[in-house]
Every structure is written in structure tokens, then in C-alpha cells.
Short mmCIF file of C-alpha atoms and ligand atoms in Angstrom, two decimals:
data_model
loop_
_atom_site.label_atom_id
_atom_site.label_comp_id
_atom_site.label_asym_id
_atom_site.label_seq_id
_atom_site.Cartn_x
_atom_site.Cartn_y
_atom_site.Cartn_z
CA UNK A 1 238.08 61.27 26.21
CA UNK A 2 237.14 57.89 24.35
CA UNK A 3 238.27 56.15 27.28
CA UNK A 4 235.75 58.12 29.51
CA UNK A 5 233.39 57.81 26.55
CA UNK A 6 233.84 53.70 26.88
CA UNK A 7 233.33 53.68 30.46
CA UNK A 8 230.06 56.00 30.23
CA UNK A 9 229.03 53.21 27.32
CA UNK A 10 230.16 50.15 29.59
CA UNK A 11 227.92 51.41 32.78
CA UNK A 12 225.14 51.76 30.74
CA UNK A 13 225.21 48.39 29.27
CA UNK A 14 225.98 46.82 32.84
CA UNK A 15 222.44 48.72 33.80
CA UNK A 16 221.07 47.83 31.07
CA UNK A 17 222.13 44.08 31.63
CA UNK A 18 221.48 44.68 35.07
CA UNK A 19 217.19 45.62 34.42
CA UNK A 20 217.11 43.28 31.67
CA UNK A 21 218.13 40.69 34.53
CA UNK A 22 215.70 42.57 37.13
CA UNK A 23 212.97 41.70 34.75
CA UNK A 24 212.72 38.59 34.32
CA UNK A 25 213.93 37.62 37.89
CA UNK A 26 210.76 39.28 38.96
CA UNK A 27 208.64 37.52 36.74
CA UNK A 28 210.05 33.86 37.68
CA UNK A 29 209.61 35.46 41.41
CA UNK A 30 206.33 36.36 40.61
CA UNK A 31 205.48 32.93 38.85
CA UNK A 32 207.03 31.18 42.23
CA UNK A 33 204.99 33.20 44.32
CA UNK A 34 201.57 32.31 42.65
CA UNK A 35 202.38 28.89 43.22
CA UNK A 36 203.01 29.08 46.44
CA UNK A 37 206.49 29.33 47.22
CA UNK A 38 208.53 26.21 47.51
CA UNK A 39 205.86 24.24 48.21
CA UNK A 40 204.67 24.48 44.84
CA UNK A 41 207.51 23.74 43.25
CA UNK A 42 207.86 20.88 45.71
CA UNK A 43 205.64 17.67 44.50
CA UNK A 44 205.03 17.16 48.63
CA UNK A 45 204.86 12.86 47.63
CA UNK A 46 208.26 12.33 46.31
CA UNK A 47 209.99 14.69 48.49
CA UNK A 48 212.05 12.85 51.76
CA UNK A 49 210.20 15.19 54.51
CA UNK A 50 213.47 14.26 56.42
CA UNK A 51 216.30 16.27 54.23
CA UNK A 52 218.55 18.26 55.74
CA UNK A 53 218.89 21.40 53.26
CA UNK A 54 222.54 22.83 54.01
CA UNK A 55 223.58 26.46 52.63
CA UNK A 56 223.10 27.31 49.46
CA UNK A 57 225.26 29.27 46.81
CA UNK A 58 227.70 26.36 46.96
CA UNK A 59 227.18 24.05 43.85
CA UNK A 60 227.65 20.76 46.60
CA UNK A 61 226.60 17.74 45.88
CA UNK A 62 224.51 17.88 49.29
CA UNK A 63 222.94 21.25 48.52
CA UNK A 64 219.07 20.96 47.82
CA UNK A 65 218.37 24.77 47.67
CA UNK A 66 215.11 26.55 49.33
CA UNK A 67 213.81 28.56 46.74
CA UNK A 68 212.46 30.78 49.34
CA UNK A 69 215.67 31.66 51.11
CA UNK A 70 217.81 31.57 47.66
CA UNK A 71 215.39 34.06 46.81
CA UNK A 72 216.09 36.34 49.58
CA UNK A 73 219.78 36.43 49.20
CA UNK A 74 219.91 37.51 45.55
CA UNK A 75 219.32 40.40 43.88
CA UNK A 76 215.94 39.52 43.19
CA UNK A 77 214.85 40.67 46.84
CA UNK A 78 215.68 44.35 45.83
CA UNK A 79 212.74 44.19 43.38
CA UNK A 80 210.09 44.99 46.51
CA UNK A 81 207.02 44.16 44.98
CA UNK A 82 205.77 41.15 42.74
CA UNK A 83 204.27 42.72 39.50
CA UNK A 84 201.04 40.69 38.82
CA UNK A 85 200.91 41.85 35.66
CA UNK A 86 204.18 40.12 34.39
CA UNK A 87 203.32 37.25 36.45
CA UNK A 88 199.88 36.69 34.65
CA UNK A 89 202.31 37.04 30.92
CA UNK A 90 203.56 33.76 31.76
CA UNK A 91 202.18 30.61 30.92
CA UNK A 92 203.35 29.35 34.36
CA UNK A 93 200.46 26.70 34.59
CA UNK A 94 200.57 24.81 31.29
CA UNK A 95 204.40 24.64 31.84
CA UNK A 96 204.43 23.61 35.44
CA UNK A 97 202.09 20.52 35.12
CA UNK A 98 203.04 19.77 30.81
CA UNK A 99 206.30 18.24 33.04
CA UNK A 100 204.83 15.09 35.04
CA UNK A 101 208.33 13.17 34.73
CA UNK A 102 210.35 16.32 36.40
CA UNK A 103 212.05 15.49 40.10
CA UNK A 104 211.02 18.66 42.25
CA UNK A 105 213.73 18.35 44.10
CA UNK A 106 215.67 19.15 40.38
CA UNK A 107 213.41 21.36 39.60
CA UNK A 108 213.51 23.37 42.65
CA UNK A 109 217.30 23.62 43.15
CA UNK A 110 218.16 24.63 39.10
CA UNK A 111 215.14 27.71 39.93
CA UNK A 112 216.59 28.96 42.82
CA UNK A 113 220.03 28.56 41.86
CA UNK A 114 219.46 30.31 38.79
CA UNK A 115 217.57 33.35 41.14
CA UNK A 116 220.52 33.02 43.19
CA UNK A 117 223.73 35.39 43.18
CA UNK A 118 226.17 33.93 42.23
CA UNK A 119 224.30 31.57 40.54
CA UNK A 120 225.02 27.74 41.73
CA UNK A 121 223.45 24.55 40.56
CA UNK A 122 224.31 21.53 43.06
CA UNK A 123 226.31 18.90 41.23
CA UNK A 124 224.77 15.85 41.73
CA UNK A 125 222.03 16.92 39.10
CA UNK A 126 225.45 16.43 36.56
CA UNK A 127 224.33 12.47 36.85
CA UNK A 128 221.35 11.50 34.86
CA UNK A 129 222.17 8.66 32.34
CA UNK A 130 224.17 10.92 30.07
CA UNK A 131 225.71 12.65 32.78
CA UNK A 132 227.05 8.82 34.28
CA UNK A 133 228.03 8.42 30.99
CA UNK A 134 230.19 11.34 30.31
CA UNK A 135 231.87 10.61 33.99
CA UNK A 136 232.93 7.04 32.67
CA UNK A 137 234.67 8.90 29.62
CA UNK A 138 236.08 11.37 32.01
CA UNK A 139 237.58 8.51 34.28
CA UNK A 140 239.55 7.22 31.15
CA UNK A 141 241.50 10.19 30.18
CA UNK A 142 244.93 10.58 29.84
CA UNK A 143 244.62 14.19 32.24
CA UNK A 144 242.32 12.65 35.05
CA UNK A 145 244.62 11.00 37.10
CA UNK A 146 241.82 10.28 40.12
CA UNK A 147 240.57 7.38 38.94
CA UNK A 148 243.70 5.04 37.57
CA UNK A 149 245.59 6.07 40.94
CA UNK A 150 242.98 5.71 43.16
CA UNK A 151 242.59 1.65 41.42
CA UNK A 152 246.44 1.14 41.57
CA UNK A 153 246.59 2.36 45.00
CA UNK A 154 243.37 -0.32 46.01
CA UNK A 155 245.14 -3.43 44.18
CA UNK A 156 248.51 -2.44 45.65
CA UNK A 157 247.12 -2.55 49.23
CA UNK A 158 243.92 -4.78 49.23
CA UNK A 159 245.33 -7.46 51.44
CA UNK A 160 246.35 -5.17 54.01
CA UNK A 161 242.90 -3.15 53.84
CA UNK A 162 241.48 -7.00 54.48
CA UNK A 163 243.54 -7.45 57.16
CA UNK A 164 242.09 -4.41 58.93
CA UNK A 165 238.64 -5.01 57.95
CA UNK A 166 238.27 -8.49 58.55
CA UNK A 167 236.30 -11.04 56.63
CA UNK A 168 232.20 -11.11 56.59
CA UNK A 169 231.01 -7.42 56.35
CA UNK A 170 228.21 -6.11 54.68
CA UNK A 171 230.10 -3.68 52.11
CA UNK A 172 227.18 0.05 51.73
CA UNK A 173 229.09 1.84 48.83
CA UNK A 174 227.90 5.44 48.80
CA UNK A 175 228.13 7.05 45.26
CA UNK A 176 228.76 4.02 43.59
CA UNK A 177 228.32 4.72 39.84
CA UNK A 178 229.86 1.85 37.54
CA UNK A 179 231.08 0.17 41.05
CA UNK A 180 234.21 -0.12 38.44
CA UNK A 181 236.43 -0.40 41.31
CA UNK A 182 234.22 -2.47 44.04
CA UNK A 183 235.52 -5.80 42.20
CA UNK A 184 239.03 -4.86 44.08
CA UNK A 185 237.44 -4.75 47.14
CA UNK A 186 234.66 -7.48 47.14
CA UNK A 187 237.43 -10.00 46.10
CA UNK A 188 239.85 -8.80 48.58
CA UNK A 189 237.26 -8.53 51.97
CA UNK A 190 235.21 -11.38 51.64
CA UNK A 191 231.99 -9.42 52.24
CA UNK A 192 228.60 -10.87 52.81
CA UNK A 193 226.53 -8.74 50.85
CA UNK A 194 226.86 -5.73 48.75
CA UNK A 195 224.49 -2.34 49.30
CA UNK A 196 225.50 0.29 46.19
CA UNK A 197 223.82 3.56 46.42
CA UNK A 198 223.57 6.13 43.34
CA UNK A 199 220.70 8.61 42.73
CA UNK A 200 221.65 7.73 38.80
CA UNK A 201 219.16 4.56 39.36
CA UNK A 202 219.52 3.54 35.35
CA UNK A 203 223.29 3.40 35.59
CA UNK A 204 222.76 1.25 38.61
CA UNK A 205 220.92 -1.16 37.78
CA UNK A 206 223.13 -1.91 34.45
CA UNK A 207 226.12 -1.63 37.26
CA UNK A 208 224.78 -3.86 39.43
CA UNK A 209 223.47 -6.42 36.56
CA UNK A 210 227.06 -6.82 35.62
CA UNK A 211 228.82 -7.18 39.09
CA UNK A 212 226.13 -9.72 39.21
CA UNK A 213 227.81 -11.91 37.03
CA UNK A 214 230.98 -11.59 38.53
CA UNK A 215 229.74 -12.10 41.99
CA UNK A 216 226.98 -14.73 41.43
CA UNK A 217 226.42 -15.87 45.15
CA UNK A 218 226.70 -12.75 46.70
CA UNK A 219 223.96 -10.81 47.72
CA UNK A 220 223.41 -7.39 46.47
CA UNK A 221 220.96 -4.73 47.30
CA UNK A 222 220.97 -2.14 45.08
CA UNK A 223 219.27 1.81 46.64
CA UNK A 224 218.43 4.40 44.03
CA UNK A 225 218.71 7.48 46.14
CA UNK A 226 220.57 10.13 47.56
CA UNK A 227 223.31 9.08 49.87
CA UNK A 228 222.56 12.56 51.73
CA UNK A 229 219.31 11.72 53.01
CA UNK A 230 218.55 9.24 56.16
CA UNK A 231 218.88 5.71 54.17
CA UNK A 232 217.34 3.18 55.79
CA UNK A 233 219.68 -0.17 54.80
CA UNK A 234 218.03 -3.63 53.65
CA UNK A 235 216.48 -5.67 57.05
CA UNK A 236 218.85 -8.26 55.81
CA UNK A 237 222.25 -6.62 57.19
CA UNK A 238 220.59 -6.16 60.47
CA UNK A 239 223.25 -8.11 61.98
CA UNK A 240 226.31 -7.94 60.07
CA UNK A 241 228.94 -5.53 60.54
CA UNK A 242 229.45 -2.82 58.25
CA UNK A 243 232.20 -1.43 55.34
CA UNK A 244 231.50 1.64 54.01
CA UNK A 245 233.23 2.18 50.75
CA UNK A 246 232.95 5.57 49.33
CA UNK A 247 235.92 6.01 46.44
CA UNK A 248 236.76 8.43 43.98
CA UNK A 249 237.05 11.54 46.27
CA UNK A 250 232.98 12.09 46.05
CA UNK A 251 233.63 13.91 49.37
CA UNK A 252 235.55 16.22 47.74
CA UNK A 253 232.46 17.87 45.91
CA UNK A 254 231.38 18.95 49.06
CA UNK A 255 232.12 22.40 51.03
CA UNK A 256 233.59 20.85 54.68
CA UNK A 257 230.00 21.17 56.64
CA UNK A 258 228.22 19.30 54.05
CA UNK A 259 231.16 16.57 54.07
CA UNK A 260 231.32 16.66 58.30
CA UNK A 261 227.51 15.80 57.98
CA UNK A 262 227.48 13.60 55.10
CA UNK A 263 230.17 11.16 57.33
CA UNK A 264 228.49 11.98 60.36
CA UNK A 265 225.19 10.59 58.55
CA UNK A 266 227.52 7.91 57.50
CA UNK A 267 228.45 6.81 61.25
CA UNK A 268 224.95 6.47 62.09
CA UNK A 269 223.31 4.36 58.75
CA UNK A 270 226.36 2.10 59.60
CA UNK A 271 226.71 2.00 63.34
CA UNK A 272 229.37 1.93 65.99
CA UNK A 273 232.35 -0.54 65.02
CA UNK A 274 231.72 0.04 60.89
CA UNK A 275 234.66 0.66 59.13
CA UNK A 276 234.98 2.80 55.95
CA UNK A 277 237.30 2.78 53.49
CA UNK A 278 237.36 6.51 51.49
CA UNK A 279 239.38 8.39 49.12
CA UNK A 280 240.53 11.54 49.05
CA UNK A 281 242.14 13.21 46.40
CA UNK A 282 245.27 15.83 47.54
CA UNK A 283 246.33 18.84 46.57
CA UNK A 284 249.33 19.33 43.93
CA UNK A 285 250.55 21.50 41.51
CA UNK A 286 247.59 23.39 39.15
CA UNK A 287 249.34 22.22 36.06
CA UNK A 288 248.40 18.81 36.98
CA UNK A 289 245.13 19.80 38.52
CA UNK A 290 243.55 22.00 36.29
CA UNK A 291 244.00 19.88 32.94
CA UNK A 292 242.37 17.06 35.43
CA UNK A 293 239.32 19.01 34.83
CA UNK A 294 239.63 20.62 31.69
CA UNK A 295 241.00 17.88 29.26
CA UNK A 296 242.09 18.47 25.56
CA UNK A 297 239.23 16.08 23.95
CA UNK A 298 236.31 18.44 26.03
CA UNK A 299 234.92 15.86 27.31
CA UNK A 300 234.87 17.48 31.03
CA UNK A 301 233.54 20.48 29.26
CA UNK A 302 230.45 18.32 27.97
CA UNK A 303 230.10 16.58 30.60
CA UNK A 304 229.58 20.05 32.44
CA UNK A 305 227.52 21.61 29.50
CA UNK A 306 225.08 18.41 29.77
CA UNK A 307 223.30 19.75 32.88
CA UNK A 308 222.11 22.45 30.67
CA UNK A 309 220.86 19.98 28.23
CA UNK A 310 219.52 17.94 31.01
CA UNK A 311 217.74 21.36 32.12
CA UNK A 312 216.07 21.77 28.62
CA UNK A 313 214.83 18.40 28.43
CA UNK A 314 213.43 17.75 31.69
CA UNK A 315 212.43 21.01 33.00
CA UNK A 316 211.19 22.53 29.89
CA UNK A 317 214.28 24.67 29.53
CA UNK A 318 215.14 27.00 26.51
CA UNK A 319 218.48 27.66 27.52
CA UNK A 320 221.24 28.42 24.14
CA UNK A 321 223.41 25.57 25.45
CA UNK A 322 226.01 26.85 23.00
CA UNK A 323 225.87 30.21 24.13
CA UNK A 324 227.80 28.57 27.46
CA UNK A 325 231.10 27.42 27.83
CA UNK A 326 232.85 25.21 30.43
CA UNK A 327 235.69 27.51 32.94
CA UNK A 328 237.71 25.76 35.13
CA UNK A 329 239.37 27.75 38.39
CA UNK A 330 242.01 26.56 40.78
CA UNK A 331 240.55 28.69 44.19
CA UNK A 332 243.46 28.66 46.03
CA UNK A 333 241.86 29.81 49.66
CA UNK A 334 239.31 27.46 49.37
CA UNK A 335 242.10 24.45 47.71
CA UNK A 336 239.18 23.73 45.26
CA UNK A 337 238.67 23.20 41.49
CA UNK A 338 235.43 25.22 40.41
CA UNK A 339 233.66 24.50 37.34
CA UNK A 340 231.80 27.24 36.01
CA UNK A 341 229.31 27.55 33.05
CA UNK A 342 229.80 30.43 31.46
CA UNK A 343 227.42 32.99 29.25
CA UNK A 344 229.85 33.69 26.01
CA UNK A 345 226.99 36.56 25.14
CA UNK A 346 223.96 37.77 26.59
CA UNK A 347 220.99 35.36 27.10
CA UNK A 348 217.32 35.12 28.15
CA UNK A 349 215.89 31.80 28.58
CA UNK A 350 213.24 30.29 30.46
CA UNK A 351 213.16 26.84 32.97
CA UNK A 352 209.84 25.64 33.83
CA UNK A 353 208.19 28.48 32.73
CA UNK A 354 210.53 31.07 34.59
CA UNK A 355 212.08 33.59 32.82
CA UNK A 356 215.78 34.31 33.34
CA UNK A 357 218.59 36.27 31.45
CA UNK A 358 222.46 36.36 32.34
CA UNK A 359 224.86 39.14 30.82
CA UNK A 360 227.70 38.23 28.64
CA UNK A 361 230.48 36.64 31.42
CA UNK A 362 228.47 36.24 33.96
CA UNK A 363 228.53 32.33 35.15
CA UNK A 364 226.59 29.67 36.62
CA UNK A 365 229.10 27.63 39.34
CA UNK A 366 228.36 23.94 38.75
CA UNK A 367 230.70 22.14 40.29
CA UNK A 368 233.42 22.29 43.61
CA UNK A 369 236.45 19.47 43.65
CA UNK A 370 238.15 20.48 46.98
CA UNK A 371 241.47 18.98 47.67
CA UNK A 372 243.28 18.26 50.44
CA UNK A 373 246.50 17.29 52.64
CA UNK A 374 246.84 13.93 54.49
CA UNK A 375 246.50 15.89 57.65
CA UNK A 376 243.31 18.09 56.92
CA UNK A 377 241.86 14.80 55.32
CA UNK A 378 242.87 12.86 58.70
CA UNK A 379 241.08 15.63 60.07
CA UNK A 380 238.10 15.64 58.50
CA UNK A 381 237.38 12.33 59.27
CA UNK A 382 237.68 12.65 63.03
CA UNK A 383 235.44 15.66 62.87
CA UNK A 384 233.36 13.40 62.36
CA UNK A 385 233.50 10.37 64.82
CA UNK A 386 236.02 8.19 62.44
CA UNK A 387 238.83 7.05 63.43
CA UNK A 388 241.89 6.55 60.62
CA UNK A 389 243.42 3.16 61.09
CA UNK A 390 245.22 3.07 58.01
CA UNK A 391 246.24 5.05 55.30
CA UNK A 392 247.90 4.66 51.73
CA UNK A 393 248.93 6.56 48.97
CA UNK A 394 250.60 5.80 45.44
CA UNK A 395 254.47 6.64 45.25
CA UNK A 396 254.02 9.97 44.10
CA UNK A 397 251.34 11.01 47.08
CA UNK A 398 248.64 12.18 44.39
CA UNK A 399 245.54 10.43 45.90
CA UNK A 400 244.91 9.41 49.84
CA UNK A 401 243.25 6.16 50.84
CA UNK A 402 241.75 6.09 54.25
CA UNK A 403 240.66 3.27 56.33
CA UNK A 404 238.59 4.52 59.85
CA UNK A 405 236.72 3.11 62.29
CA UNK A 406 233.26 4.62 63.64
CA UNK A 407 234.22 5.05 67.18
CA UNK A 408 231.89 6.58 70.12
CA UNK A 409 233.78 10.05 70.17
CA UNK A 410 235.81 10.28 74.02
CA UNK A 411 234.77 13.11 76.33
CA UNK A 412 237.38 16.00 75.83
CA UNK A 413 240.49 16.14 78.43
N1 LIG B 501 232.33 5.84 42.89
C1 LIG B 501 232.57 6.00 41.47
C2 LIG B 501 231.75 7.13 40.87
C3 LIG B 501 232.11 8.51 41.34
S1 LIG B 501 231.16 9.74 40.48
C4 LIG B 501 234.03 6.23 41.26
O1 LIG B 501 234.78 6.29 42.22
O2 LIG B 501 234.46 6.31 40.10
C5 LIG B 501 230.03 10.20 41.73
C6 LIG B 501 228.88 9.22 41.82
O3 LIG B 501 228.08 9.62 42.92
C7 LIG B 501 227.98 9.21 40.59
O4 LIG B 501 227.70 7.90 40.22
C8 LIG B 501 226.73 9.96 41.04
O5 LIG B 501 225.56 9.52 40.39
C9 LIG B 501 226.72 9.66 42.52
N2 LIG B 501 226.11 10.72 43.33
C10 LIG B 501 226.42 12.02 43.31
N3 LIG B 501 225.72 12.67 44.25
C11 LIG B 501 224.94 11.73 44.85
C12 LIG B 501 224.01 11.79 45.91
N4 LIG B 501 223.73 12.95 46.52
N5 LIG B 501 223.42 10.65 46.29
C13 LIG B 501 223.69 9.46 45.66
N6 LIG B 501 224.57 9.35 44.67
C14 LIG B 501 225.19 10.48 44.27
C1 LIG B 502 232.78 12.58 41.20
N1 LIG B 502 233.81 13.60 41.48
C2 LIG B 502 234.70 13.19 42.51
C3 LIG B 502 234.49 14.10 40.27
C4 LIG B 502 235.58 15.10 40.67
O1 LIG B 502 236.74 14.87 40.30
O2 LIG B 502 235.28 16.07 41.37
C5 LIG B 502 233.52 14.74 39.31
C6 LIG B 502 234.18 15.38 38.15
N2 LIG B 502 233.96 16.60 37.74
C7 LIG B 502 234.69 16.85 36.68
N3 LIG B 502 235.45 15.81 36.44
C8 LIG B 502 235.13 14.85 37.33
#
């Protein structure tokens, strides 16, 4: 009997949770609506008309949602008609233009993937200052193995990556945070310029002010941007030939189309003949992974927990951000680390204005680390017109290094 009674209690609270949810996902659907859909949300001057928006519900680092579509695919859409009357409750205007210094692009992504279901936040909004800040820590611990094996692995082998590369190139490093690990390459390849490219533009310009002094005469040309949009590179490396350099398994934070486009997009900023030098974390045992990502200090777990804070202050958020805590899950048929945020009770909270409310458990995915074998990594790569010339690996195979060449793909046999 009690545990009938239980259920009977448990299936009212889940539709309870379930209308309190209803609620205020129509009322941030109606608030979209009277602004006109995306486009409202959308500041139509700062926004690259030329993005490529891959699917969403897949926290990638690529994925800039459509609220529209996100919209459509979640629960929300069962809630048929937009109640005016909730809409006109919310002080929608104030909040929308109170937040001049607010990308859209961040804006619209954290709303839809809030609306969304499951919810999914893309993880490149992890890296404003703080965020860069927190991934330094991370790349010191004693758990995250990425970063010291990836370095060991570049100083072991940097004269034979020059030896395949050749002297003079212009080196374009995609992601390149605290470009902690270019110095290994820029003394090894004798470039002629240097292009880093990081959509954390504070943390690159400190970056960049310091490889400065280590690299006096060479010439560097810092982009603030997103590496997933067409990049247009500095008239000055119109003629040299191309490195890409894109380390610390960045690819690996996107699902496999986003990554195939993201290196196609690669092939064609740095032309036929470009080389690119990219690593690629593997998989291995979850006892080694998941500690990787969920370290004893919590500093992965802050680091994770910051995007809410980053919410709150730059989109006007209310969100408990101790009400949240940081879940880490080895997905075996996908081979990827997930990193959740999740609600430790339940919680209403509003972003911009938009009201939202998760139950007690439920989560919001933040992050995917996908792993792979030297094969599917090989493969990857070719999927995408590059061709591995050389490969290496530290002696206990945790971390891939791959050199390829941007070749004109041959017709099929
Ligand atoms: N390359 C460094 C940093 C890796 S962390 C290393 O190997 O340690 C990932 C970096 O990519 C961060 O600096 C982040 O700001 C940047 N980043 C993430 N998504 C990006 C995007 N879409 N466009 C440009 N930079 C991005
Ligand atoms: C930047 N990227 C490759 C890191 C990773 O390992 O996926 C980001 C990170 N997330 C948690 N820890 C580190």
C-alpha cells in the first residue's frame, strides 16, 4: 500500500513539476514571440549573416541554437497557444534593452537551450575571462592529463614535426587560449607570422602581449572571433603557406558533423597544400577519464558552474547557482565525457527576462569531450580532405598528435 501510496505522491509531483515547467516555458515563449522570434533576440549588426547553425541539443562548441527551431522540438510546442496575458506579466522590455553589453548570439543560444529538451548550452560560452581562467587552473591539475601529455608529446617530436612542415609558414592557431604551448612550435618551425584565434578576446590579447616578448620580430595577428565562422585571415599571409595548429583536443567538444565541418572550414581559410598539426585526445579507461573531468579540488566543477554565473551577470539571470551541481558521465556509445549541470532542488529563475523552472534532477548538458582511437581520429581527418602524414603519441598512447596535409580529395575508384 505505501508503496502505491508513494508512487500516486511521486506522479503528482512529476505533474506538478511538469505545469510548473509548462508555465513559465510559455511565458519566455510568449516573451520571444512579442519580440519577434529570433530576430529579436538577434542584435542583426553584430551577428556574422554567414554562420552556419548546426543541430542543436548538443552542448558543441559549434552549436549557435535557433531559438525558433529549439522551440519546436521541446516540450514547449505542446503548449498550442501563446497566453498574452502572461506574456504582458513580464517586464520583457526593460530587461531586454537594460542589457546593451549582452552578445545575442549568447543570449540567444542560453534561451533556447534552456526551452530546449534536454536542455543544452553550447560550450564555448564556458570562456569569458573567468571561464579562460578556470581552464588554465584546470590544465594544471594533477587528474587532467590532456594538457602535460599533449606538451611532452610536442617537445619530444618538434624536430620531426619541422621536418614535415618545413620552414617559413604562416602558423593560424584555432582556439588558442594562453597559446601556452605555441612557444614549442614557433621555436621548432620557423614560422613567418603567427594568426591566434579565441572568441575569449581579453585572454588574447594578454596571451598574445606575452608571446610578444618572447617572439619580438615575429609578426602576430591576433582575431577575436569564433573559429566556426568564415574567418577571413590578415592580407599579409596572402602568400605564405599555411600551419594550422589546433591543440588540446578542442575538436573533441564537438559531435563528428560539427568537427567534419569545422576542418572542412579549416581546409578552405588555409588552402590547398596547408598543413595542420591537431590533437586528439583517445579513449582509455573511465577511472582515468572521468577524474580528468571531475578533479578532487572542484575546480572542473567551477569552472562548469561559472557559465551560470556568467548567465546572471550578463544576461540578467537570477539563476540559484548553488542550487546546481557539476555531473560528470562517461557515454560509452557516443565515447564522450558529458558535463552536466544539475538542479539539486526545484528552481524557477529568469534569463533576460524569461521565465524558466527545472525540477529537482533534471540537468542542463554543458559540455561534450568525445574521445577517440588512432584510427577513427585518422578518420576523421580524411573525412574531411586532410591527409595524416605523421602521427605521435606519448609511451603510454593517452593523447594522439596528428600532422595532415590539405589535399584536393581524389575521385573515388
Ligand atoms: N589551445 C589551448 C586552449 C584550449 S581551451 C590549449 O590547448 O590548452 C579551448 C579554447 O578555445 C579556449 O581558449 C576558448 O576560448 C576557445 N574557443 C572555444 N570555442 C571557440 C570558438 N567557437 N571560436 C574561437 N575560440 C573558441
Ligand atoms: C577545451 N577542451 C578540450 C577541454 C576538454 O577537455 O574537453 C575543456 C574542458 N572541460 C572540462 N575540462 C576541460
Amino acid at each position: 500500500m505505501a508503496a502505491v501510496g508513494d508512487a500516486r505522491t511521486r506522479r503528482a509531483t512529476v505533474r506538478e513539476d511538469a505545469a510548473k515547467e509548462r508555465d513559465a516555458n510559455a511565458v519566455t515563449r510568449a516573451a520571444i514571440t512579442r519580440h519577434g522570434g529570433t530576430s529579436a533576440l538577434i542584435d542583426p549588426v553584430r551577428v556574422d549573416p554567414t554562420r552556419v547553425d548546426p543541430t542543436p541539443a548538443d552542448p558543441t562548441l559549434a552549436g549557435s541554437a535557433q531559438v525558433d527551431a529549439a522551440l519546436a522540438d521541446s516540450a514547449l510546442a505542446d503548449s498550442a497557444q501563446v497566453d498574452a496575458t502572461l506574456a504582458d506579466a513580464v517586464p520583457v522590455d526593460s530587461a531586454l534593452t537594460d542589457l546593451p553589453l549582452a552578445d545575442p548570439a549568447f543570449r540567444a543560444d542560453v534561451l533556447a537551450g534552456l526551452s530546449r529538451r534536454p536542455r543544452a548550452i553550447p560550450a564555448r560560452w564556458f570562456y569569458d575571462r573567468r571561464g579562460s581562467e578556470l581552464f588554465e587552473d584546470i590544465t594544471r591539475l594533477p587528474e587532467y592529463y590532456l594538457t602535460r601529455t599533449e606538451r611532452s608529446i610536442l617537445s619530444a617530436h618538434a624536430a620531426d614535426i619541422a621536418s614535415l612542415t618545413g620552414p617559413g609558414r604562416a602558423v593560424v592557431e584555432f582556439g588558442s587560449g594562453s597559446s601556452a604551448k605555441t612557444p614549442l612550435v614557433l621555436s621548432a618551425v620557423a614560422p613567418s607570422a603567427y594568426v591566434p584565434i579565441d572568441i575569449s578576446g581579453e585572454f588574447l590579447r594578454d596571451s598574445v602581449a606575452e608571446l610578444e616578448r618572447q617572439f619580438p620580430k615575429l609578426p602576430i595577428h591576433p582575431i577575436e572571433g569564433d573559429f566556426m565562422h568564415r574567418l577571413v585571415l590578415p592580407a599579409a599571409l596572402a602568400n605564405q603557406p599555411r600551419l594550422g595548429f589546433f591543440p588540446g583536443s578542442t575538436i573533441g567538444n564537438m559531435n563528428a558533423p560539427a568537427a567534419v565541418d569545422l576542418l572542412r572550414a579549416m581546409w578552405e581559410t588555409l588552402g590547398e597544400g596547408s598543413k595542420l598539426l591537431i590533437g586528439i585526445d583517445r579513449i582509455k579507461p573511465v577511472s582515468v577519464l572521468i577524474p580528468a573531468y571531475d578533479d578532487a579540488q572542484g575546480v572542473t566543477a567551477e569552472f562548469n558552474l561559472n557559465l551560470l554565473h556568467r548567465i546572471n551577470r550578463e544576461l540578467g539571470g537570477t539563476i540559484p547557482v548553488s542550487a546546481f551541481r557539476h555531473v560528470v558521465r562517461w557515454n560509452d556509445t557516443e565515447a564522450r565525457i558529458e558535463m552536466h549541470l544539475e538542479a539539486t532542488r526545484d528552481v524557477s529563475f529568469s534569463v533576460d527576462g524569461c521565465p524558466f523552472a527545472m525540477s529537482k534532477g533534471k540537468t542542463i548538458h554543458t559540455e561534450n569531450s568525445y574521445k577517440y582511437g588512432p584510427r577513427d581520429a585518422r578518420l576523421l581527418l580524411r573525412s574531411a580532405g586532410w591527409t595524416p602524414i605523421g602521427e605521435w603519441t606519448d609511451r603510454e598512447g593517452l593523447f594522439g598528435l596528428i600532422l595532415a596535409e590539405a589535399r584536393a580529395v581524389p575521385a573515388a575508384p
